[in-house]
Coordinates of C-alpha atoms and ligand atoms in Angstrom, one line a residue:
M1 CA 128.8 46.6 -25.9
D2 CA 125.0 46.0 -26.7
Y3 CA 125.6 43.4 -28.9
Y4 CA 127.7 41.9 -26.2
A5 CA 125.4 42.4 -23.4
H6 CA 122.7 41.0 -25.7
T7 CA 124.8 37.6 -26.4
V8 CA 125.2 37.0 -22.9
Q9 CA 121.7 37.2 -21.9
I10 CA 120.4 34.7 -24.9
A11 CA 123.5 32.8 -23.3
L12 CA 122.0 32.9 -19.8
F13 CA 118.6 32.4 -20.9
A14 CA 119.8 29.4 -22.9
L15 CA 121.9 27.9 -19.7
L16 CA 118.5 28.3 -17.8
V17 CA 116.3 26.5 -20.4
A18 CA 118.7 23.5 -20.7
L19 CA 119.2 23.2 -17.1
I20 CA 115.1 23.3 -16.2
L21 CA 114.8 20.6 -19.3
R22 CA 117.6 18.2 -17.9
R23 CA 115.8 18.2 -14.3
R24 CA 113.6 15.5 -14.5
W25 CA 110.1 16.1 -12.5
D26 CA 108.2 13.0 -12.9
S27 CA 108.4 9.6 -10.8
I28 CA 110.6 11.3 -8.3
H29 CA 107.8 12.8 -6.2
S30 CA 107.8 10.1 -3.4
I31 CA 111.3 10.8 -2.2
P32 CA 111.1 13.4 0.8
T33 CA 112.5 16.4 -0.4
I34 CA 114.9 18.9 1.7
G35 CA 113.3 22.3 0.9
Y36 CA 110.9 22.9 -1.9
S37 CA 109.9 20.6 -4.7
L38 CA 107.6 22.7 -6.5
P39 CA 109.2 23.2 -9.9
L40 CA 109.8 27.1 -9.5
L41 CA 110.3 27.3 -5.7
S42 CA 112.8 24.4 -5.9
Y43 CA 115.5 26.8 -7.8
H44 CA 115.1 28.8 -4.4
S45 CA 116.3 25.7 -2.7
A46 CA 119.0 25.1 -5.5
F47 CA 120.5 28.4 -5.0
K48 CA 120.5 27.6 -1.2
F49 CA 122.0 24.2 -1.5
L50 CA 124.8 26.0 -3.9
R51 CA 125.5 28.5 -0.9
N52 CA 125.3 26.1 1.9
A53 CA 125.1 22.3 1.0
R54 CA 126.6 21.2 4.2
Q55 CA 123.5 22.5 6.0
S56 CA 121.1 21.0 3.6
V57 CA 122.3 17.7 3.6
E58 CA 122.8 17.4 7.5
E59 CA 119.2 18.7 7.8
G60 CA 118.1 15.8 5.4
Y61 CA 120.6 13.0 7.5
A62 CA 118.8 14.2 10.7
R63 CA 115.1 13.3 9.2
H64 CA 115.4 10.6 6.9
K65 CA 117.4 7.5 5.3
V66 CA 117.1 8.7 1.7
F67 CA 116.0 12.1 0.4
K68 CA 116.3 14.4 -2.7
I69 CA 117.9 18.1 -3.0
A70 CA 117.0 20.3 -5.8
T71 CA 120.4 21.6 -7.5
L72 CA 120.1 23.7 -10.4
D73 CA 120.4 21.0 -13.4
R74 CA 119.2 17.9 -11.3
W75 CA 117.6 16.3 -8.3
M76 CA 120.7 15.1 -6.2
V77 CA 119.4 12.0 -4.0
F78 CA 121.4 11.1 -1.0
V79 CA 121.1 8.0 1.1
C80 CA 122.3 8.5 4.8
G81 CA 124.2 6.4 7.3
P82 CA 126.5 3.4 7.2
E83 CA 123.5 0.6 6.5
M84 CA 122.4 2.8 3.5
N85 CA 126.0 3.4 2.5
D86 CA 126.8 -0.4 2.4
E87 CA 123.5 -1.1 0.2
L88 CA 124.4 1.9 -2.0
C89 CA 127.8 0.2 -3.0
K90 CA 126.3 -3.4 -3.1
L91 CA 123.8 -2.5 -5.7
P92 CA 125.3 -4.2 -9.0
E93 CA 126.6 -2.1 -11.6
D94 CA 123.9 -2.6 -14.1
V95 CA 121.5 -1.5 -11.7
A96 CA 123.5 1.6 -10.3
S97 CA 126.6 2.6 -12.3
F98 CA 129.5 4.4 -10.8
E99 CA 130.8 4.6 -14.4
E100 CA 127.8 6.2 -15.9
A101 CA 127.5 8.6 -13.2
V102 CA 131.3 9.6 -13.8
Q103 CA 130.6 9.8 -17.4
E104 CA 128.0 12.3 -17.0
W105 CA 129.7 14.1 -14.4
I106 CA 132.9 14.8 -16.2
Y107 CA 132.0 13.7 -19.7
A108 CA 134.8 10.8 -19.5
E109 CA 134.3 10.1 -23.2
Y110 CA 135.2 13.1 -24.3
S111 CA 137.6 14.2 -21.7
F112 CA 139.8 11.0 -21.6
G113 CA 138.4 8.9 -24.7
A114 CA 136.7 5.6 -24.7
P115 CA 136.6 3.6 -21.5
E116 CA 137.4 0.1 -23.3
Y117 CA 141.0 1.4 -23.6
N118 CA 141.2 2.5 -19.9
L119 CA 144.7 0.9 -19.0
T120 CA 145.0 2.8 -15.9
I121 CA 143.5 0.4 -13.2
P122 CA 145.4 -2.7 -14.2
A123 CA 148.7 -0.6 -14.4
I124 CA 147.9 0.5 -10.8
H125 CA 147.2 -2.7 -9.5
G126 CA 150.7 -4.3 -11.1
L127 CA 153.0 -1.8 -9.8
L128 CA 151.3 0.6 -7.1
V129 CA 149.8 -2.1 -5.2
R130 CA 151.6 -5.3 -5.7
N131 CA 155.2 -3.7 -6.2
L132 CA 154.4 -0.8 -4.0
P133 CA 157.9 -1.4 -1.9
D134 CA 159.9 -0.9 -5.0
V135 CA 158.4 2.4 -5.7
I136 CA 159.0 3.8 -2.2
P137 CA 162.8 4.6 -2.5
H138 CA 162.1 7.0 -5.9
V139 CA 159.4 8.6 -3.9
V140 CA 161.7 9.3 -0.8
D141 CA 164.5 10.3 -3.2
E142 CA 162.4 13.1 -5.0
I143 CA 160.7 14.3 -1.6
G144 CA 164.3 14.9 -0.6
L145 CA 164.7 16.8 -3.4
V146 CA 161.8 18.8 -3.4
F147 CA 162.3 20.0 0.2
E148 CA 166.0 21.1 -0.8
E149 CA 164.8 22.9 -3.6
L150 CA 161.7 24.5 -3.0
F151 CA 161.2 24.8 0.6
P152 CA 162.9 27.7 2.7
Q153 CA 166.2 26.8 4.3
E154 CA 166.3 29.1 7.7
Y155 CA 164.2 31.3 10.1
W156 CA 160.3 31.5 9.8
V157 CA 159.0 31.8 6.3
E158 CA 155.5 32.3 5.4
L159 CA 154.2 30.0 2.5
T160 CA 150.8 31.3 0.9
N161 CA 148.5 29.6 -1.5
L162 CA 149.3 26.3 0.0
P163 CA 146.7 24.5 -2.1
N164 CA 148.5 25.4 -5.3
F165 CA 151.9 24.9 -4.0
M166 CA 151.0 21.6 -2.9
S167 CA 149.2 20.7 -6.1
N168 CA 152.6 21.4 -8.0
L169 CA 154.8 19.4 -5.6
A170 CA 152.3 16.3 -5.5
A171 CA 152.3 16.3 -9.4
R172 CA 156.0 16.3 -9.3
I173 CA 156.4 13.8 -6.8
V174 CA 153.6 11.2 -8.4
N175 CA 155.0 11.6 -11.5
R176 CA 158.6 10.6 -10.5
V177 CA 156.5 7.3 -10.5
F178 CA 154.2 7.7 -13.2
V179 CA 156.8 9.0 -15.9
G180 CA 160.3 9.0 -14.0
A181 CA 162.9 11.6 -13.9
P182 CA 163.7 14.3 -15.1
I183 CA 160.4 14.6 -17.1
C184 CA 158.7 14.9 -13.7
R185 CA 160.3 18.1 -13.2
E186 CA 159.7 19.4 -16.5
P187 CA 157.5 22.5 -16.1
E188 CA 155.6 22.4 -19.5
Y189 CA 154.8 18.7 -18.6
L190 CA 153.6 19.6 -15.0
R191 CA 151.4 22.5 -16.2
T192 CA 149.7 20.0 -18.5
V193 CA 149.3 17.5 -16.2
T194 CA 147.9 19.8 -13.4
T195 CA 146.2 22.3 -15.2
Y196 CA 144.0 19.6 -17.2
A197 CA 141.6 19.5 -14.3
T198 CA 140.5 22.9 -15.5
D199 CA 140.1 21.8 -18.9
V200 CA 137.9 18.8 -17.9
I201 CA 135.6 21.4 -16.0
K202 CA 135.5 23.7 -19.7
T203 CA 134.4 20.6 -21.2
K204 CA 131.7 20.0 -18.5
V205 CA 130.3 23.5 -18.6
I206 CA 130.3 23.7 -22.6
L207 CA 128.7 19.9 -22.9
D208 CA 126.0 20.5 -20.3
L209 CA 124.7 23.3 -22.6
I210 CA 124.7 21.1 -25.7
P211 CA 121.6 18.9 -26.6
K212 CA 122.1 15.2 -26.4
P213 CA 122.4 14.5 -29.9
L214 CA 125.0 16.9 -30.5
K215 CA 127.4 16.0 -27.6
P216 CA 129.4 13.4 -29.5
L217 CA 130.1 16.0 -32.5
I218 CA 131.0 18.9 -30.0
G219 CA 132.6 16.8 -27.6
N220 CA 135.2 15.4 -30.2
M221 CA 135.8 18.9 -31.4
L222 CA 136.7 20.4 -28.2
P223 CA 140.6 20.8 -28.3
W224 CA 141.9 20.3 -25.0
R225 CA 142.4 16.3 -24.6
A226 CA 144.1 16.6 -28.0
R227 CA 146.4 19.6 -27.1
A228 CA 147.3 17.9 -23.6
T229 CA 147.8 14.5 -25.2
R230 CA 150.0 16.3 -28.2
L231 CA 152.3 17.9 -25.5
L232 CA 152.5 14.4 -23.1
K233 CA 153.3 12.6 -26.9
H234 CA 156.0 15.2 -27.3
Y235 CA 157.5 14.3 -23.7
L236 CA 157.1 10.4 -23.9
S237 CA 156.5 8.9 -27.1
A238 CA 160.2 7.6 -26.8
D239 CA 159.7 6.0 -23.4
I240 CA 156.8 4.4 -24.3
A241 CA 158.0 3.1 -27.8
D242 CA 160.9 1.9 -25.9
R243 CA 158.7 0.1 -23.3
Q244 CA 156.4 -1.4 -25.9
M245 CA 159.7 -2.7 -27.7
R246 CA 161.0 -4.3 -24.7
L247 CA 157.8 -5.9 -23.6
D248 CA 158.5 -9.1 -25.6
E249 CA 162.0 -9.4 -24.9
S250 CA 162.8 -12.7 -23.2
S251 CA 165.8 -11.5 -20.9
C252 CA 164.5 -9.8 -17.6
K253 CA 167.7 -8.2 -17.4
D254 CA 167.7 -4.5 -17.4
K255 CA 163.7 -4.4 -18.3
P256 CA 162.2 -1.4 -16.5
D257 CA 159.7 -2.5 -14.1
D258 CA 157.9 1.1 -13.9
F259 CA 154.5 2.7 -14.8
L260 CA 155.1 3.1 -18.3
M261 CA 156.0 -0.5 -18.6
W262 CA 152.8 -1.5 -16.7
L263 CA 150.5 0.8 -18.9
A264 CA 152.4 -0.7 -22.4
K265 CA 151.5 -4.1 -21.1
A266 CA 147.8 -3.6 -20.3
A267 CA 147.8 -1.8 -23.9
R268 CA 149.0 -5.0 -25.4
D269 CA 146.7 -7.1 -23.6
S270 CA 143.6 -5.0 -24.4
G271 CA 144.7 -3.8 -28.0
G272 CA 145.2 0.0 -26.9
S273 CA 147.6 2.0 -28.8
M274 CA 150.1 4.9 -27.7
E275 CA 147.0 7.2 -27.8
S276 CA 145.3 5.3 -25.3
I277 CA 148.6 5.1 -23.0
L278 CA 149.2 8.7 -23.2
T279 CA 145.3 9.1 -22.3
S280 CA 145.8 6.8 -19.2
I281 CA 148.5 8.9 -18.3
L282 CA 146.3 12.1 -18.2
M283 CA 143.6 10.2 -16.5
V284 CA 145.9 8.8 -13.5
N285 CA 147.0 12.4 -13.0
F286 CA 143.6 13.6 -13.0
A287 CA 142.7 10.9 -10.0
A288 CA 146.1 11.4 -8.0
I289 CA 147.0 15.1 -7.9
H290 CA 144.4 17.4 -6.6
T291 CA 143.0 14.3 -4.1
S292 CA 146.7 13.8 -2.8
S293 CA 147.5 17.6 -2.3
V294 CA 144.2 18.5 -0.8
T295 CA 144.8 15.5 1.7
V296 CA 148.2 16.9 2.4
T297 CA 147.3 20.6 2.7
S298 CA 144.2 20.0 5.2
T299 CA 146.3 17.9 7.3
L300 CA 149.0 20.6 7.2
F301 CA 146.7 23.6 8.0
Q302 CA 145.4 21.1 11.0
I303 CA 148.7 20.2 12.5
A304 CA 149.9 24.0 11.8
S305 CA 146.9 25.3 13.8
Q306 CA 147.5 22.4 16.5
P307 CA 151.3 22.5 16.8
E308 CA 151.0 20.8 20.6
Y309 CA 150.8 17.4 18.5
I310 CA 154.1 18.0 16.3
A311 CA 156.1 16.2 19.2
I312 CA 154.2 13.0 19.2
L313 CA 153.9 12.7 15.8
R314 CA 157.7 13.2 15.4
E315 CA 158.3 10.5 18.0
D316 CA 155.8 8.1 16.0
I317 CA 157.7 8.9 12.9
L318 CA 161.5 8.4 14.4
D319 CA 160.3 5.0 16.0
A320 CA 159.2 3.8 12.8
I321 CA 162.0 4.5 10.7
K322 CA 164.8 3.8 13.4
A323 CA 165.0 -0.1 12.4
E324 CA 164.6 0.0 8.8
G325 CA 164.5 3.4 7.1
W326 CA 162.0 4.5 4.6
T327 CA 160.3 0.9 3.5
R328 CA 156.3 -0.1 3.2
G329 CA 156.7 -1.8 6.8
S330 CA 157.8 1.3 8.6
V331 CA 155.5 3.9 6.9
N332 CA 152.7 1.7 7.9
S333 CA 153.7 1.3 11.3
M334 CA 153.6 5.2 11.6
G335 CA 150.3 4.7 13.6
K336 CA 150.1 8.1 15.0
L337 CA 150.6 9.8 11.9
D338 CA 148.0 7.8 10.1
S339 CA 145.4 8.3 12.3
F340 CA 145.9 12.2 12.3
I341 CA 145.4 12.1 8.5
K342 CA 142.6 9.8 8.7
E343 CA 140.9 12.2 11.5
T344 CA 141.4 15.3 9.7
Q345 CA 139.6 14.0 6.4
R346 CA 136.7 13.0 8.9
W347 CA 136.7 16.1 10.9
Q348 CA 137.2 18.6 8.2
G349 CA 134.8 16.5 5.8
S350 CA 135.6 18.5 2.5
G351 CA 133.3 15.6 0.5
I352 CA 130.0 16.1 1.3
G353 CA 128.6 13.4 -1.2
T354 CA 130.6 10.4 -2.3
L355 CA 130.1 7.0 -3.8
P356 CA 128.1 8.9 -7.0
S357 CA 126.0 6.1 -8.7
Q358 CA 123.6 6.5 -11.6
V359 CA 120.6 4.5 -11.2
L360 CA 119.7 2.3 -14.2
K361 CA 117.0 0.3 -13.2
T362 CA 114.5 1.3 -10.4
V363 CA 115.7 0.6 -6.8
T364 CA 113.8 0.1 -3.5
F365 CA 115.9 0.7 -0.9
S366 CA 115.6 -1.2 2.6
D367 CA 113.4 1.8 4.0
G368 CA 110.8 1.4 1.0
T369 CA 112.0 4.6 -0.8
I370 CA 111.7 3.9 -4.6
V371 CA 114.6 5.6 -6.9
P372 CA 114.0 5.6 -10.7
A373 CA 116.2 5.2 -13.4
G374 CA 118.0 8.0 -14.4
V375 CA 118.4 9.5 -11.1
H376 CA 122.0 10.2 -9.4
V377 CA 122.2 8.7 -5.8
H378 CA 125.0 9.7 -3.6
A379 CA 126.2 8.7 0.3
A380 CA 125.9 11.6 2.4
Q381 CA 129.6 11.3 3.7
A382 CA 130.2 14.7 5.7
A383 CA 126.9 14.2 7.4
T384 CA 128.0 10.5 8.2
Y385 CA 131.2 11.7 10.1
R386 CA 129.3 14.2 12.4
D387 CA 126.8 11.3 13.3
S388 CA 127.4 10.6 16.9
T389 CA 125.8 7.3 16.6
V390 CA 128.6 6.3 13.9
Y391 CA 131.4 8.1 15.9
E392 CA 131.8 8.9 19.6
D393 CA 132.5 12.6 20.1
A394 CA 131.8 13.3 16.5
D395 CA 132.2 16.8 16.8
T396 CA 135.6 17.1 18.4
F397 CA 138.7 16.6 16.7
K398 CA 140.3 13.6 18.0
P399 CA 143.8 12.9 16.5
F400 CA 144.5 9.8 17.6
R401 CA 141.1 8.1 17.6
F402 CA 141.9 5.6 15.1
S403 CA 145.2 4.7 16.3
E404 CA 143.8 4.0 19.6
K405 CA 141.3 1.7 18.0
R406 CA 144.1 0.1 16.5
E407 CA 145.8 -0.8 19.6
Q408 CA 142.6 -3.2 20.5
T409 CA 143.3 -6.8 19.9
G410 CA 142.2 -7.9 16.4
Q411 CA 141.7 -4.1 15.2
S412 CA 145.2 -3.2 13.8
T413 CA 144.2 -3.0 10.4
R414 CA 140.4 -2.1 10.3
H415 CA 141.4 1.4 11.4
Q416 CA 144.2 2.1 8.9
F417 CA 143.6 5.3 6.6
V418 CA 143.7 3.2 3.6
S419 CA 140.9 0.6 4.8
T420 CA 137.7 1.9 3.5
S421 CA 134.1 0.8 5.3
P422 CA 130.6 2.1 5.2
E423 CA 131.5 4.6 8.0
Y424 CA 134.5 6.0 6.3
L425 CA 134.4 6.8 2.7
I426 CA 137.3 9.2 1.8
F427 CA 138.6 6.4 -0.9
G428 CA 135.0 5.4 -1.7
H429 CA 134.1 1.9 -0.7
G430 CA 133.1 -1.5 -2.5
K431 CA 133.7 -2.4 -6.3
H432 CA 135.2 1.0 -7.4
A433 CA 137.2 1.8 -4.1
C434 CA 140.1 4.0 -4.8
P435 CA 142.6 1.7 -6.3
G436 CA 145.4 4.4 -6.1
R437 CA 144.8 4.6 -2.2
F438 CA 147.8 2.6 -0.9
F439 CA 150.3 4.6 -3.0
A440 CA 148.3 7.8 -2.2
A441 CA 148.9 7.1 1.5
I442 CA 152.6 6.1 1.2
V443 CA 153.3 9.5 -0.5
I444 CA 151.3 11.6 1.8
K445 CA 152.7 9.8 4.7
I446 CA 156.7 10.3 3.5
F447 CA 156.1 13.6 2.6
L448 CA 154.1 14.6 5.9
A449 CA 157.0 12.7 7.9
H450 CA 159.9 14.5 6.3
L451 CA 158.2 17.9 6.8
L452 CA 157.8 17.2 10.6
L453 CA 161.3 16.0 10.7
R454 CA 162.8 18.7 8.9
Y455 CA 160.8 21.8 10.0
D456 CA 159.1 23.7 12.6
V457 CA 155.5 24.6 11.4
K458 CA 152.9 27.0 12.8
M459 CA 150.0 28.6 11.5
G460 CA 150.1 32.6 10.6
G461 CA 147.5 35.3 11.7
D462 CA 145.7 34.3 14.8
G463 CA 146.8 30.7 14.3
S464 CA 143.4 29.0 14.0
L465 CA 142.4 26.6 11.4
P466 CA 141.3 28.2 7.9
E467 CA 138.1 28.1 6.9
N468 CA 137.1 26.1 4.0
V469 CA 134.7 27.4 1.2
T470 CA 131.9 25.0 -0.1
I471 CA 130.3 25.7 -3.8
G472 CA 127.5 22.7 -3.9
T473 CA 129.3 19.9 -3.0
S474 CA 133.0 21.2 -3.4
T475 CA 135.0 22.2 -0.8
I476 CA 137.8 24.9 -1.6
L477 CA 141.2 24.8 0.6
S478 CA 141.6 28.5 1.8
S479 CA 144.6 29.8 -0.5
K480 CA 144.9 32.7 1.9
A481 CA 145.8 31.0 5.0
K482 CA 149.3 31.8 5.8
V483 CA 151.5 28.5 7.2
L484 CA 155.1 29.3 8.4
F485 CA 158.3 26.9 8.1
R486 CA 161.6 27.0 9.5
R487 CA 164.3 24.6 9.1
R488 CA 165.4 22.7 12.3
Q489 CA 168.6 22.9 13.2
F490 CA 169.4 19.1 13.6
A491 CA 166.9 18.4 11.4
H492 CA 166.5 14.0 10.9
A493 CA 166.1 12.2 7.2
Ligands
LIG1 C1 144.2 11.0 -1.2 C2 144.1 10.7 -2.5 C3 143.1 10.1 -3.1 C4 141.6 9.9 -2.9 C5 141.2 11.0 -1.4 C6 141.0 9.4 -3.6 C7 139.7 9.1 -3.8 C8 139.1 8.2 -4.7 C9 137.5 8.0 -4.6 C10 136.6 8.8 -3.5 C11 137.2 7.6 -5.7 C12 135.6 6.8 -5.9 C13 135.5 5.7 -5.2 C14 134.2 5.4 -5.4 O1 133.2 6.3 -5.5 O2 133.8 4.4 -4.7 C15 138.4 7.0 -6.4 C16 138.7 6.7 -7.7 C17 139.7 6.4 -8.0 N1 140.9 6.8 -7.9 FE1 141.6 8.0 -6.2 N2 141.8 8.8 -4.7 C18 143.3 9.2 -4.4 C19 144.4 8.9 -5.0 C20 144.3 8.0 -6.1 C21 145.9 8.2 -6.7 C22 147.2 8.7 -6.1 C23 145.5 7.3 -8.2 C24 146.6 6.8 -8.9 C25 147.7 6.6 -8.7 C26 144.1 7.1 -7.8 C27 143.2 6.5 -8.7 C28 141.9 6.3 -8.7 C29 141.3 5.6 -9.9 C30 141.6 5.1 -11.3 C31 139.7 5.7 -9.4 C32 138.5 5.0 -10.5 C33 138.4 3.5 -9.8 C34 137.3 2.7 -10.9 O3 136.8 3.2 -11.8 O4 136.9 1.7 -10.2 N3 143.4 7.7 -6.8 N4 139.7 7.8 -5.6

């Protein structure tokens, strides 16, 4: 027992020293600080940031265009407001790099492999942007099955731990498109792709503690990536080999046009192997599942706590599908549902910072602030959403704020959920804006539309919106909130 306690003490001490050494103290003094900037006192601010990042960032946003906050292992620099967000987005990749920031944040090289074999983005552009209408019938079919199999059929039934439940549903639905049926329903496959996010965090915690020269050695020894790709190989290698073989067939008849085919094509064009295709499957799941399920769950909490909007949303959905059923056009024209989802993300403001960028060459922002190389800069997303100079009545939830704007002449596309701008950063903005957002929006809207047409929904307990928990910049949706569902007698869809 003594030995155990001693080991824990040494590990904690090593962690503290590693964190202190990682934080840079030089050449960053001129950037205004929220909290303390003196070495030891700054840890007081870092712990405050861990508990209440939202308040610290809002304080900085109210006072500065650019400011810094101490976290346990680094200084985080935030830029404030749409103009500064735009400046950050427009910095060239060799000056402020998204890829380097992500690499350092999740150690992408060890969690997902060498970036030169990233086949995900070309495959997303090929199938999930250009050929999105072809994908919709599969999404509708899988969502229909999910409701029949996994949702209550009568009376009011309470579902708990909705974030977890939705994460499993999101995994199944997006994988209907990524890898097809029946693999998208295999429990072992789904467990692997949904829990890989936790493996990425484990990789991060370990590599954060390791000195830089040893990271490649240790990073390549960590077991999780190899274990997950082995399992994916078991389920997918035959289908991938089939796509690779049929790539060069001259006849287009019966040639599958699915996500695996697009990955196989991207692999052939860039010299990637079967291994790189499997890693891309892991990566696309990592990008898609958590983000989509958080968006659905937060919107569902909002709907359930304000059920007075359900009738308006149902009418919007029925109007859209009555002429042509579930198509890209009809889903796009669900303007009120689109606005409700978009406003929920603005109002709940779950992402405190976004547009992660690592400065590679010293940057001078337009307000004169100089940010040296090596520093991580973010846009103060949640604070932008509560800025009354950017959003009228910023502190009020106005579900149809964006659909009303879209009704004005010339504004029909600008305020869609998928439209990014320096004011609205849920999907990022600029050169790295989320390429999967069109697919994500279609899945989220079809899911919520089916739910509203088939079910009555209300919040349990006192009926109020559940409170999210924030740890540092991460927001965690309540797993204790109770939402009740009752199948409607004359359900549509
Ligand atoms: C509601 C769901 C989603 C949200 C909120 C979301 C959000 C984001 C954000 C904030 C970024 C970073 C952009 C930046 O910083 O400028 C991003 C990047 C990315 N997302 Fe999404 N995403 C979602 C769904 C998806 C889906 C379904 C896919 C795949 C089909 C996907 C694939 C990607 C990829 C590959 C990138 C990296 C882009 C690059 O490196 O240039 N995302 N996403």
